[in-house]
PDB file of C-alpha atoms in Angstrom:
ATOM      1  CA  MET N   1      -7.997  -2.469  -8.477  1.00  0.00           C
ATOM      2  CA  THR N   2      -8.479   0.864 -10.215  1.00  0.00           C
ATOM      3  CA  VAL N   3     -12.058  -0.108 -11.141  1.00  0.00           C
ATOM      4  CA  TRP N   4     -14.866  -0.795  -8.691  1.00  0.00           C
ATOM      5  CA  ASP N   5     -15.315  -4.493  -9.541  1.00  0.00           C
ATOM      6  CA  GLY N   6     -11.593  -5.148  -9.205  1.00  0.00           C
ATOM      7  CA  PHE N   7     -11.315  -3.408  -5.863  1.00  0.00           C
ATOM      8  CA  THR N   8     -14.355  -5.300  -4.577  1.00  0.00           C
ATOM      9  CA  ARG N   9     -12.758  -8.623  -5.557  1.00  0.00           C
ATOM     10  CA  PHE N  10      -9.579  -7.596  -3.723  1.00  0.00           C
ATOM     11  CA  ALA N  11     -11.469  -6.474  -0.615  1.00  0.00           C
ATOM     12  CA  THR N  12     -13.705  -9.533  -0.365  1.00  0.00           C
ATOM     13  CA  ALA N  13     -11.165 -12.206  -1.315  1.00  0.00           C
ATOM     14  CA  PRO N  14     -10.223 -14.567   1.545  1.00  0.00           C
ATOM     15  CA  VAL N  15      -7.150 -13.341   3.385  1.00  0.00           C
ATOM     16  CA  THR N  16      -4.051 -15.408   2.691  1.00  0.00           C
ATOM     17  CA  ALA N  17      -3.277 -17.278   5.913  1.00  0.00           C
ATOM     18  CA  PRO N  18      -0.810 -19.923   7.096  1.00  0.00           C
ATOM     19  CA  PRO N  19      -2.154 -23.439   7.682  1.00  0.00           C
ATOM     20  CA  ALA N  20      -4.116 -23.881  10.887  1.00  0.00           C
ATOM     21  CA  PRO N  21      -2.649 -26.207  13.538  1.00  0.00           C
ATOM     22  CA  GLY N  22      -3.712 -29.770  12.801  1.00  0.00           C
ATOM     23  CA  ALA N  23      -4.787 -28.974   9.245  1.00  0.00           C
ATOM     24  CA  PRO N  24      -3.921 -31.591   6.589  1.00  0.00           C
ATOM     25  CA  PRO N  25      -0.677 -30.910   4.688  1.00  0.00           C
ATOM     26  CA  ARG N  26      -1.076 -28.822   1.562  1.00  0.00           C
ATOM     27  CA  SER N  27       0.266 -29.944  -1.801  1.00  0.00           C
ATOM     28  CA  LEU N  28       3.395 -28.501  -3.356  1.00  0.00           C
ATOM     29  CA  ALA N  29       1.312 -26.529  -5.867  1.00  0.00           C
ATOM     30  CA  GLU N  30      -0.820 -25.080  -3.074  1.00  0.00           C
ATOM     31  CA  ARG N  31       2.233 -24.063  -1.080  1.00  0.00           C
ATOM     32  CA  LEU N  32       3.906 -22.497  -4.115  1.00  0.00           C
ATOM     33  CA  ALA N  33       0.778 -20.422  -4.678  1.00  0.00           C
ATOM     34  CA  TYR N  34       0.594 -19.541  -0.977  1.00  0.00           C
ATOM     35  CA  HIS N  35       4.170 -18.283  -0.760  1.00  0.00           C
ATOM     36  CA  SER N  36       3.754 -16.347  -4.009  1.00  0.00           C
ATOM     37  CA  ARG N  37       0.877 -14.390  -2.455  1.00  0.00           C
ATOM     38  CA  PHE N  38       2.048 -14.724   1.150  1.00  0.00           C
ATOM     39  CA  VAL N  39       0.554 -12.944   4.131  1.00  0.00           C
ATOM     40  CA  THR N  40       0.127  -9.225   4.713  1.00  0.00           C
ATOM     41  CA  VAL N  41       1.521  -8.411   8.135  1.00  0.00           C
ATOM     42  CA  ARG N  42      -0.647  -5.916   9.998  1.00  0.00           C
ATOM     43  CA  THR N  43       1.976  -3.340  10.896  1.00  0.00           C
ATOM     44  CA  PRO N  44       1.681  -0.421  13.366  1.00  0.00           C
ATOM     45  CA  ALA N  45       1.477   1.906  10.343  1.00  0.00           C
ATOM     46  CA  ILE N  46      -1.689   0.172   9.093  1.00  0.00           C
ATOM     47  CA  ASP N  47      -3.284   0.334  12.544  1.00  0.00           C
ATOM     48  CA  MET N  48      -2.389   4.011  12.932  1.00  0.00           C
ATOM     49  CA  LEU N  49      -3.743   4.883   9.472  1.00  0.00           C
ATOM     50  CA  ALA N  50      -7.015   3.075  10.097  1.00  0.00           C
ATOM     51  CA  LYS N  51      -7.468   4.944  13.372  1.00  0.00           C
ATOM     52  CA  GLN N  52      -6.651   8.327  11.841  1.00  0.00           C
ATOM     53  CA  VAL N  53      -8.987   7.766   8.896  1.00  0.00           C
ATOM     54  CA  ARG N  54     -11.872   6.939  11.228  1.00  0.00           C
ATOM     55  CA  THR N  55     -11.155  10.120  13.199  1.00  0.00           C
ATOM     56  CA  LEU N  56     -10.993  12.279  10.068  1.00  0.00           C
ATOM     57  CA  MET N  57     -14.255  10.815   8.788  1.00  0.00           C
ATOM     58  CA  ILE N  58     -16.018  11.725  12.019  1.00  0.00           C
ATOM     59  CA  LEU N  59     -14.390  15.156  11.948  1.00  0.00           C
ATOM     60  CA  GLY N  60     -15.520  15.866   8.397  1.00  0.00           C
ATOM     61  CA  CYS N  61     -18.892  14.132   8.225  1.00  0.00           C
ATOM     62  CA  HIS N  62     -20.852  17.317   9.060  1.00  0.00           C
ATOM     63  CA  GLN N  63     -18.521  19.770   7.323  1.00  0.00           C
ATOM     64  CA  GLN N  64     -20.402  21.525   4.537  1.00  0.00           C
ATOM     65  CA  VAL N  65     -18.431  24.630   3.545  1.00  0.00           C
ATOM     66  CA  ALA N  66     -14.745  23.760   3.145  1.00  0.00           C
ATOM     67  CA  ALA N  67     -13.006  20.565   2.070  1.00  0.00           C
ATOM     68  CA  ARG N  68     -12.721  17.804   4.631  1.00  0.00           C
ATOM     69  CA  PRO N  69      -9.354  17.188   6.293  1.00  0.00           C
ATOM     70  CA  SER N  70      -7.247  14.639   4.437  1.00  0.00           C
ATOM     71  CA  LEU N  71      -4.278  12.341   5.012  1.00  0.00           C
ATOM     72  CA  ILE N  72      -1.028  11.802   3.095  1.00  0.00           C
ATOM     73  CA  VAL N  73       1.006   8.609   3.509  1.00  0.00           C
ATOM     74  CA  THR N  74       4.619   9.277   2.595  1.00  0.00           C
ATOM     75  CA  GLY N  75       7.928   7.453   2.778  1.00  0.00           C
ATOM     76  CA  PRO N  76      10.664   5.939   0.610  1.00  0.00           C
ATOM     77  CA  ALA N  77      10.029   3.377  -2.118  1.00  0.00           C
ATOM     78  CA  GLY N  78       9.326  -0.109  -0.823  1.00  0.00           C
ATOM     79  CA  ALA N  79       8.220   1.050   2.645  1.00  0.00           C
ATOM     80  CA  GLY N  80       4.709  -0.386   2.297  1.00  0.00           C
ATOM     81  CA  LYS N  81       2.708   2.787   1.569  1.00  0.00           C
ATOM     82  CA  THR N  82       0.422   1.282  -1.081  1.00  0.00           C
ATOM     83  CA  THR N  83      -0.100  -1.866   1.000  1.00  0.00           C
ATOM     84  CA  ALA N  84      -1.097   0.243   4.006  1.00  0.00           C
ATOM     85  CA  LEU N  85      -3.413   2.358   1.857  1.00  0.00           C
ATOM     86  CA  LEU N  86      -5.135  -0.668   0.331  1.00  0.00           C
ATOM     87  CA  GLN N  87      -5.507  -2.452   3.659  1.00  0.00           C
ATOM     88  CA  VAL N  88      -7.242   0.589   5.160  1.00  0.00           C
ATOM     89  CA  GLY N  89      -9.555   0.694   2.133  1.00  0.00           C
ATOM     90  CA  ARG N  90     -10.211  -3.023   2.451  1.00  0.00           C
ATOM     91  CA  VAL N  91     -11.133  -2.731   6.135  1.00  0.00           C
ATOM     92  CA  PHE N  92     -13.515   0.146   5.380  1.00  0.00           C
ATOM     93  CA  GLN N  93     -15.090  -1.765   2.490  1.00  0.00           C
ATOM     94  CA  LEU N  94     -15.664  -4.885   4.600  1.00  0.00           C
ATOM     95  CA  ALA N  95     -17.170  -2.785   7.398  1.00  0.00           C
ATOM     96  CA  HIS N  96     -19.601  -1.334   4.866  1.00  0.00           C
ATOM     97  CA  ILE N  97     -20.529  -4.843   3.650  1.00  0.00           C
ATOM     98  CA  ARG N  98     -21.191  -5.963   7.228  1.00  0.00           C
ATOM     99  CA  ARG N  99     -23.475  -2.974   7.759  1.00  0.00           C
ATOM    100  CA  GLN N 100     -25.340  -3.968   4.581  1.00  0.00           C
ATOM    101  CA  GLY N 101     -25.927  -7.476   5.903  1.00  0.00           C
ATOM    102  CA  GLY N 102     -23.071  -9.209   4.087  1.00  0.00           C
ATOM    103  CA  VAL N 103     -23.978  -8.068   0.572  1.00  0.00           C
ATOM    104  CA  ALA N 104     -20.749  -7.706  -1.422  1.00  0.00           C
ATOM    105  CA  ALA N 105     -22.319  -5.918  -4.369  1.00  0.00           C
ATOM    106  CA  ALA N 106     -22.969  -2.198  -4.203  1.00  0.00           C
ATOM    107  CA  ALA N 107     -26.256  -2.294  -2.288  1.00  0.00           C
ATOM    108  CA  GLY N 108     -28.599   0.392  -3.544  1.00  0.00           C
ATOM    109  CA  GLY N 109     -25.848   1.767  -5.769  1.00  0.00           C
ATOM    110  CA  GLN N 110     -23.568   2.560  -2.822  1.00  0.00           C
ATOM    111  CA  VAL N 111     -19.811   2.482  -3.378  1.00  0.00           C
ATOM    112  CA  PRO N 112     -17.935   3.213  -0.130  1.00  0.00           C
ATOM    113  CA  VAL N 113     -14.345   3.271  -1.435  1.00  0.00           C
ATOM    114  CA  ALA N 114     -12.631   4.609  -4.560  1.00  0.00           C
ATOM    115  CA  TYR N 115      -8.993   3.910  -5.506  1.00  0.00           C
ATOM    116  CA  VAL N 116      -7.319   5.987  -8.210  1.00  0.00           C
ATOM    117  CA  LEU N 117      -3.755   5.982  -9.542  1.00  0.00           C
ATOM    118  CA  VAL N 118      -2.246   9.261 -10.739  1.00  0.00           C
ATOM    119  CA  PRO N 119      -1.014   8.573 -14.305  1.00  0.00           C
ATOM    120  CA  PRO N 120       2.499   9.765 -15.233  1.00  0.00           C
ATOM    121  CA  ALA N 121       2.535  13.445 -16.281  1.00  0.00           C
ATOM    122  CA  ALA N 122      -1.232  13.485 -15.910  1.00  0.00           C
ATOM    123  CA  GLY N 123      -3.192  16.537 -16.947  1.00  0.00           C
ATOM    124  CA  ALA N 124      -6.419  17.457 -15.216  1.00  0.00           C
ATOM    125  CA  LYS N 125      -8.630  15.871 -17.877  1.00  0.00           C
ATOM    126  CA  THR N 126      -6.616  12.636 -17.856  1.00  0.00           C
ATOM    127  CA  LEU N 127      -6.898  12.451 -14.078  1.00  0.00           C
ATOM    128  CA  ALA N 128     -10.633  13.178 -14.221  1.00  0.00           C
ATOM    129  CA  LEU N 129     -11.002  10.278 -16.665  1.00  0.00           C
ATOM    130  CA  GLU N 130      -9.324   7.982 -14.136  1.00  0.00           C
ATOM    131  CA  PHE N 131     -11.964   8.940 -11.574  1.00  0.00           C
ATOM    132  CA  ALA N 132     -14.655   8.255 -14.166  1.00  0.00           C
ATOM    133  CA  ARG N 133     -13.137   4.903 -15.137  1.00  0.00           C
ATOM    134  CA  TYR N 134     -13.235   3.628 -11.542  1.00  0.00           C
ATOM    135  CA  LEU N 135     -17.043   3.768 -11.456  1.00  0.00           C
ATOM    136  CA  GLY N 136     -17.549   3.074 -15.159  1.00  0.00           C
ATOM    137  CA  ILE N 137     -18.939   6.545 -15.823  1.00  0.00           C
ATOM    138  CA  PRO N 138     -19.565   6.898 -19.581  1.00  0.00           C
ATOM    139  CA  THR N 139     -17.337   9.475 -21.293  1.00  0.00           C
ATOM    140  CA  THR N 140     -16.672  10.481 -24.880  1.00  0.00           C
ATOM    141  CA  ALA N 141     -13.749  12.156 -26.596  1.00  0.00           C
ATOM    142  CA  ARG N 142     -15.894  15.218 -27.240  1.00  0.00           C
ATOM    143  CA  MET N 143     -16.677  15.807 -23.576  1.00  0.00           C
ATOM    144  CA  SER N 144     -14.956  18.784 -22.001  1.00  0.00           C
ATOM    145  CA  GLN N 145     -13.069  18.552 -18.748  1.00  0.00           C
ATOM    146  CA  ALA N 146     -15.852  20.428 -16.957  1.00  0.00           C
ATOM    147  CA  GLN N 147     -18.453  17.948 -18.229  1.00  0.00           C
ATOM    148  CA  ILE N 148     -16.384  14.967 -17.068  1.00  0.00           C
ATOM    149  CA  VAL N 149     -15.766  16.521 -13.647  1.00  0.00           C
ATOM    150  CA  ASN N 150     -19.452  17.351 -13.205  1.00  0.00           C
ATOM    151  CA  SER N 151     -20.385  13.775 -14.095  1.00  0.00           C
ATOM    152  CA  VAL N 152     -17.752  12.402 -11.701  1.00  0.00           C
ATOM    153  CA  CYS N 153     -18.880  14.582  -8.791  1.00  0.00           C
ATOM    154  CA  HIS N 154     -22.554  13.800  -9.369  1.00  0.00           C
ATOM    155  CA  THR N 155     -21.969  10.025  -9.624  1.00  0.00           C
ATOM    156  CA  TYR N 156     -19.606   9.844  -6.642  1.00  0.00           C
ATOM    157  CA  GLN N 157     -22.115  11.763  -4.527  1.00  0.00           C
ATOM    158  CA  ALA N 158     -24.984   9.550  -5.709  1.00  0.00           C
ATOM    159  CA  ALA N 159     -22.919   6.418  -4.952  1.00  0.00           C
ATOM    160  CA  ASP N 160     -22.195   7.799  -1.456  1.00  0.00           C
ATOM    161  CA  VAL N 161     -18.416   7.371  -1.775  1.00  0.00           C
ATOM    162  CA  LYS N 162     -16.942   7.960   1.688  1.00  0.00           C
ATOM    163  CA  LEU N 163     -13.241   7.247   1.173  1.00  0.00           C
ATOM    164  CA  VAL N 164     -11.192   8.286  -1.874  1.00  0.00           C
ATOM    165  CA  MET N 165      -7.641   6.924  -2.066  1.00  0.00           C
ATOM    166  CA  ILE N 166      -5.246   8.538  -4.557  1.00  0.00           C
ATOM    167  CA  ASP N 167      -1.953   6.697  -5.065  1.00  0.00           C
ATOM    168  CA  GLU N 168       1.315   7.873  -6.679  1.00  0.00           C
ATOM    169  CA  ILE N 169       0.570  11.465  -5.664  1.00  0.00           C
ATOM    170  CA  HIS N 170       4.277  12.329  -6.019  1.00  0.00           C
ATOM    171  CA  ARG N 171       3.744  12.281  -9.803  1.00  0.00           C
ATOM    172  CA  LEU N 172       1.992  15.635  -9.537  1.00  0.00           C
ATOM    173  CA  ASN N 173       4.226  18.682  -9.967  1.00  0.00           C
ATOM    174  CA  PRO N 174       2.329  21.958  -9.409  1.00  0.00           C
ATOM    175  CA  ARG N 175       5.260  23.860 -10.924  1.00  0.00           C
ATOM    176  CA  THR N 176       4.267  22.603 -14.372  1.00  0.00           C
ATOM    177  CA  THR N 177       1.121  23.658 -16.202  1.00  0.00           C
ATOM    178  CA  THR N 178      -0.391  20.165 -16.291  1.00  0.00           C
ATOM    179  CA  GLY N 179       0.610  19.487 -12.695  1.00  0.00           C
ATOM    180  CA  ALA N 180      -0.955  22.730 -11.502  1.00  0.00           C
ATOM    181  CA  GLN N 181      -4.179  21.922 -13.314  1.00  0.00           C
ATOM    182  CA  SER N 182      -4.264  18.430 -11.783  1.00  0.00           C
ATOM    183  CA  ALA N 183      -3.648  19.837  -8.295  1.00  0.00           C
ATOM    184  CA  ASP N 184      -6.514  22.293  -8.830  1.00  0.00           C
ATOM    185  CA  LEU N 185      -8.745  19.422  -9.956  1.00  0.00           C
ATOM    186  CA  ILE N 186      -8.042  17.426  -6.785  1.00  0.00           C
ATOM    187  CA  LYS N 187      -8.803  20.482  -4.662  1.00  0.00           C
ATOM    188  CA  ASP N 188     -12.061  20.909  -6.576  1.00  0.00           C
ATOM    189  CA  LEU N 189     -13.006  17.248  -6.046  1.00  0.00           C
ATOM    190  CA  THR N 190     -12.312  17.399  -2.298  1.00  0.00           C
ATOM    191  CA  GLU N 191     -14.759  20.304  -2.046  1.00  0.00           C
ATOM    192  CA  ARG N 192     -17.490  18.771  -4.210  1.00  0.00           C
ATOM    193  CA  ILE N 193     -17.370  15.112  -3.126  1.00  0.00           C
ATOM    194  CA  GLY N 194     -18.442  14.380   0.436  1.00  0.00           C
ATOM    195  CA  ALA N 195     -15.611  11.964   1.148  1.00  0.00           C
ATOM    196  CA  THR N 196     -12.386  11.763   3.100  1.00  0.00           C
ATOM    197  CA  PHE N 197      -9.354  11.807   0.805  1.00  0.00           C
ATOM    198  CA  MET N 198      -6.222   9.749   1.422  1.00  0.00           C
ATOM    199  CA  TYR N 199      -3.063  10.132  -0.647  1.00  0.00           C
ATOM    200  CA  ALA N 200       0.114   8.068  -0.922  1.00  0.00           C
ATOM    201  CA  GLY N 201       3.404   8.993  -2.532  1.00  0.00           C
ATOM    202  CA  ILE N 202       7.171   8.699  -2.343  1.00  0.00           C
ATOM    203  CA  ASP N 203       8.832  11.272  -0.052  1.00  0.00           C
ATOM    204  CA  VAL N 204       6.012  13.744  -0.634  1.00  0.00           C
ATOM    205  CA  ALA N 205       7.473  16.425   1.635  1.00  0.00           C
ATOM    206  CA  ALA N 206      10.593  16.562  -0.551  1.00  0.00           C
ATOM    207  CA  THR N 207       8.632  16.989  -3.807  1.00  0.00           C
ATOM    208  CA  PRO N 208       7.207  20.244  -5.233  1.00  0.00           C
ATOM    209  CA  LEU N 209       3.748  19.123  -4.085  1.00  0.00           C
ATOM    210  CA  PHE N 210       3.905  21.311  -0.967  1.00  0.00           C
ATOM    211  CA  THR N 211       5.415  24.362  -2.669  1.00  0.00           C
ATOM    212  CA  GLY N 212       3.696  27.519  -3.875  1.00  0.00           C
ATOM    213  CA  VAL N 213       0.115  28.602  -3.288  1.00  0.00           C
ATOM    214  CA  ARG N 214      -1.376  25.244  -4.310  1.00  0.00           C
ATOM    215  CA  GLY N 215       1.055  23.343  -2.136  1.00  0.00           C
ATOM    216  CA  ALA N 216       0.243  25.547   0.833  1.00  0.00           C
ATOM    217  CA  GLN N 217      -3.463  24.783   0.400  1.00  0.00           C
ATOM    218  CA  LEU N 218      -2.790  21.041   0.400  1.00  0.00           C
ATOM    219  CA  ALA N 219      -0.391  21.268   3.343  1.00  0.00           C
ATOM    220  CA  ALA N 220      -2.971  23.236   5.329  1.00  0.00           C
ATOM    221  CA  ARG N 221      -5.602  20.517   4.874  1.00  0.00           C
ATOM    222  CA  ALA N 222      -3.631  17.277   4.960  1.00  0.00           C
ATOM    223  CA  SER N 223      -1.960  15.446   7.828  1.00  0.00           C
ATOM    224  CA  LEU N 224       1.335  13.800   6.904  1.00  0.00           C
ATOM    225  CA  VAL N 225       1.958  10.228   8.073  1.00  0.00           C
ATOM    226  CA  ASP N 226       5.449   8.812   7.585  1.00  0.00           C
ATOM    227  CA  CYS N 227       5.690   5.184   6.508  1.00  0.00           C
ATOM    228  CA  ASP N 228       9.384   4.755   7.233  1.00  0.00           C
ATOM    229  CA  PRO N 229      11.547   1.642   7.018  1.00  0.00           C
ATOM    230  CA  PHE N 230      11.538  -0.471  10.165  1.00  0.00           C
ATOM    231  CA  PRO N 231      14.384   0.400  12.562  1.00  0.00           C
ATOM    232  CA  ALA N 232      16.453  -2.421  13.967  1.00  0.00           C
ATOM    233  CA  ARG N 233      15.877  -1.016  17.449  1.00  0.00           C
ATOM    234  CA  ASP N 234      13.533   1.580  18.921  1.00  0.00           C
ATOM    235  CA  GLY N 235      14.381   1.999  22.589  1.00  0.00           C
ATOM    236  CA  THR N 236      13.842  -1.381  24.178  1.00  0.00           C
ATOM    237  CA  HIS N 237      11.795  -2.637  21.226  1.00  0.00           C
ATOM    238  CA  GLU N 238      13.061  -4.351  18.078  1.00  0.00           C
ATOM    239  CA  PRO N 239      10.399  -3.574  15.428  1.00  0.00           C
ATOM    240  CA  PHE N 240      12.237  -5.188  12.544  1.00  0.00           C
ATOM    241  CA  LYS N 241      12.807  -8.424  14.448  1.00  0.00           C
ATOM    242  CA  ASP N 242       9.078  -8.519  15.284  1.00  0.00           C
ATOM    243  CA  LEU N 243       8.321  -8.129  11.563  1.00  0.00           C
ATOM    244  CA  VAL N 244      10.703 -10.976  10.665  1.00  0.00           C
ATOM    245  CA  ARG N 245       9.134 -13.170  13.354  1.00  0.00           C
ATOM    246  CA  ALA N 246       5.632 -12.556  11.994  1.00  0.00           C
ATOM    247  CA  MET N 247       6.705 -13.508   8.469  1.00  0.00           C
ATOM    248  CA  GLU N 248       8.660 -16.556   9.621  1.00  0.00           C
ATOM    249  CA  ASN N 249       5.677 -17.841  11.616  1.00  0.00           C
ATOM    250  CA  ALA N 250       3.620 -17.700   8.414  1.00  0.00           C
ATOM    251  CA  LEU N 251       5.962 -19.967   6.413  1.00  0.00           C
ATOM    252  CA  ASP N 252       4.636 -23.346   5.245  1.00  0.00           C
ATOM    253  CA  LEU N 253       7.947 -25.203   4.824  1.00  0.00           C
ATOM    254  CA  ARG N 254       8.207 -28.727   6.241  1.00  0.00           C
ATOM    255  CA  HIS N 255      11.860 -28.650   7.323  1.00  0.00           C
ATOM    256  CA  HIS N 256      12.326 -24.997   8.256  1.00  0.00           C
ATOM    257  CA  ARG N 257      13.809 -24.439  11.712  1.00  0.00           C
ATOM    258  CA  PRO N 258      11.634 -22.014  13.697  1.00  0.00           C
ATOM    259  CA  GLY N 259      13.545 -18.968  14.886  1.00  0.00           C
ATOM    260  CA  SER N 260      16.351 -19.260  12.328  1.00  0.00           C
ATOM    261  CA  LEU N 261      15.191 -16.161  10.443  1.00  0.00           C
ATOM    262  CA  VAL N 262      14.753 -14.192  13.671  1.00  0.00           C
ATOM    263  CA  ARG N 263      18.374 -14.977  14.507  1.00  0.00           C
ATOM    264  CA  LEU N 264      19.295 -13.595  11.073  1.00  0.00           C
ATOM    265  CA  ALA N 265      17.407 -10.331  11.707  1.00  0.00           C
ATOM    266  CA  PRO N 266      20.585  -8.140  11.712  1.00  0.00           C
ATOM    267  CA  TYR N 267      21.607  -9.600   8.351  1.00  0.00           C
ATOM    268  CA  LEU N 268      18.089  -9.205   6.954  1.00  0.00           C
ATOM    269  CA  HIS N 269      17.957  -5.590   8.103  1.00  0.00           C
ATOM    270  CA  ALA N 270      21.272  -4.851   6.405  1.00  0.00           C
ATOM    271  CA  ARG N 271      20.087  -6.650   3.282  1.00  0.00           C
ATOM    272  CA  THR N 272      16.753  -4.807   2.984  1.00  0.00           C
ATOM    273  CA  ALA N 273      17.469  -1.485   4.768  1.00  0.00           C
ATOM    274  CA  GLY N 274      14.415  -2.225   6.890  1.00  0.00           C
ATOM    275  CA  ARG N 275      11.970  -1.877   3.993  1.00  0.00           C
ATOM    276  CA  ILE N 276       9.006  -4.200   4.363  1.00  0.00           C
ATOM    277  CA  GLY N 277       8.594  -4.542   0.598  1.00  0.00           C
ATOM    278  CA  SER N 278      12.158  -5.779   0.121  1.00  0.00           C
ATOM    279  CA  LEU N 279      11.935  -8.091   3.131  1.00  0.00           C
ATOM    280  CA  SER N 280       8.684  -9.638   1.936  1.00  0.00           C
ATOM    281  CA  ARG N 281      10.112 -10.220  -1.525  1.00  0.00           C
ATOM    282  CA  LEU N 282      13.306 -11.742  -0.098  1.00  0.00           C
ATOM    283  CA  ILE N 283      11.441 -14.209   2.132  1.00  0.00           C
ATOM    284  CA  LYS N 284       8.925 -15.128  -0.578  1.00  0.00           C
ATOM    285  CA  GLN N 285      11.623 -15.811  -3.174  1.00  0.00           C
ATOM    286  CA  ALA N 286      13.697 -17.790  -0.672  1.00  0.00           C
ATOM    287  CA  ALA N 287      10.644 -19.872   0.270  1.00  0.00           C
ATOM    288  CA  LEU N 288       9.873 -20.603  -3.370  1.00  0.00           C
ATOM    289  CA  ALA N 289      13.488 -21.615  -3.960  1.00  0.00           C
ATOM    290  CA  ALA N 290      13.359 -23.916  -0.912  1.00  0.00           C
ATOM    291  CA  LEU N 291      10.230 -25.571  -2.275  1.00  0.00           C
ATOM    292  CA  ALA N 292      11.683 -25.890  -5.762  1.00  0.00           C
ATOM    293  CA  ASP N 293      14.933 -27.571  -4.649  1.00  0.00           C
ATOM    294  CA  GLY N 294      13.225 -29.770  -2.046  1.00  0.00           C
ATOM    295  CA  THR N 295      15.163 -28.481   0.989  1.00  0.00           C
ATOM    296  CA  GLU N 296      11.954 -26.979   2.448  1.00  0.00           C
ATOM    297  CA  ARG N 297      13.844 -24.570   4.696  1.00  0.00           C
ATOM    298  CA  ILE N 298      15.387 -21.106   4.454  1.00  0.00           C
ATOM    299  CA  THR N 299      19.017 -20.608   5.419  1.00  0.00           C
ATOM    300  CA  LYS N 300      21.429 -17.730   4.959  1.00  0.00           C
ATOM    301  CA  THR N 301      22.759 -19.518   1.899  1.00  0.00           C
ATOM    302  CA  THR N 302      19.248 -19.568   0.436  1.00  0.00           C
ATOM    303  CA  LEU N 303      18.845 -15.848   1.153  1.00  0.00           C
ATOM    304  CA  GLU N 304      22.230 -14.945  -0.327  1.00  0.00           C
ATOM    305  CA  ALA N 305      21.244 -16.617  -3.602  1.00  0.00           C
ATOM    306  CA  VAL N 306      18.245 -14.295  -4.032  1.00  0.00           C
ATOM    307  CA  ARG N 307      18.708 -11.207  -6.173  1.00  0.00           C
ATOM    308  CA  LEU N 308      16.561  -8.452  -4.719  1.00  0.00           C
ATOM    309  CA  ASP N 309      15.296  -5.191  -6.176  1.00  0.00           C
ATOM    310  CA  HIS N 310      18.032  -2.819  -7.318  1.00  0.00           C
ATOM    311  CA  LEU N 311      17.351  -0.351  -4.498  1.00  0.00           C
ATOM    312  CA  ALA N 312      17.995  -3.006  -1.860  1.00  0.00           C
ATOM    313  CA  GLU N 313      20.993  -4.477  -3.676  1.00  0.00           C
ATOM    314  CA  GLN N 314      22.517  -1.021  -4.073  1.00  0.00           C
ATOM    315  CA  HIS N 315      22.140  -0.402  -0.344  1.00  0.00           C
ATOM    316  CA  TYR N 316      23.549  -3.775   0.693  1.00  0.00           C
ATOM    317  CA  ARG N 317      27.309  -4.039   0.570  1.00  0.00           C
ATOM    318  CA  PRO N 318      28.437  -7.415   1.930  1.00  0.00           C
ATOM    319  CA  ARG N 319      31.805  -7.421   3.602  1.00  0.00           C
ATOM    320  CA  THR N 320      34.473  -9.298   1.704  1.00  0.00           C
ATOM    321  CA  SER N 321      37.720 -10.554   3.153  1.00  0.00           C
ATOM    322  CA  THR N 322      40.885  -9.713   1.289  1.00  0.00           C
ATOM    323  CA  ARG N 323      44.222 -11.414   1.464  1.00  0.00           C
ATOM    324  CA  THR N 324      47.494  -9.668   0.777  1.00  0.00           C
ATOM    325  CA  ARG N 325      50.437 -11.524  -0.558  1.00  0.00           C
TER     326      ARG N 325
END
């Protein structure tokens, strides 16, 4: 998705959805593929981000002198930051296609959304090349950084890019020479490209990204949105249980007992620490196991047999009974 064609395919692909009521049963192969992809639950974080991005776009659309206000999505690993970022980009892309009369290709050379990953230990020139690669801007080894940046800014402006999403922003460290140069490059791009910038990174506020003069400039322009793990309870609401219910309702297993996963919500929260990424992986792997062994339902035994990501497994400490002699 870090090139225009790839992001367009992602944005315009049919959304994975559970079978409609009354639809003919799907084959085992179809259901294996379905649970491998599985659904993307529209969380409150996605809705809030979409609303804030629309507001920032309106706020910055007539701003000519300084950089437009931006947005940073932060939170721990596995909290769904990249998913939220991509879903906002997808919604904006589809809205642009609808305005163009349903034309998926870049009508008149217009490219509404750009998605760029910060490479590890990226210098400014390396990062500029990533921006160029997204739109297929020709570059050569002999080109200077200034030439690449000028070409990027000119092409992005000509393509009328309105939303630039930069992921893995926590990889930038302004305390290092290369990190400082990359931070300066991003500041330069925000001032020369007429787009709203969105960033995503792990625990950004705890990284050096907001320190020093460069960090102060970013902090003064960007709103911080926390994408935290789902709490088991928030006042009278149970956000995590609602998330489990949404995922369980999307299962396509012939013998699964509705509501059994919701009843296991306390266990699932302890197992995943409330992280949507870990929960999604746990349910997907359990569903695939249930299809593979023919049981076609998820039980606690099925869930216990799944080995999750190390972060979740490290957090989860099942109670064990001991007997003394």
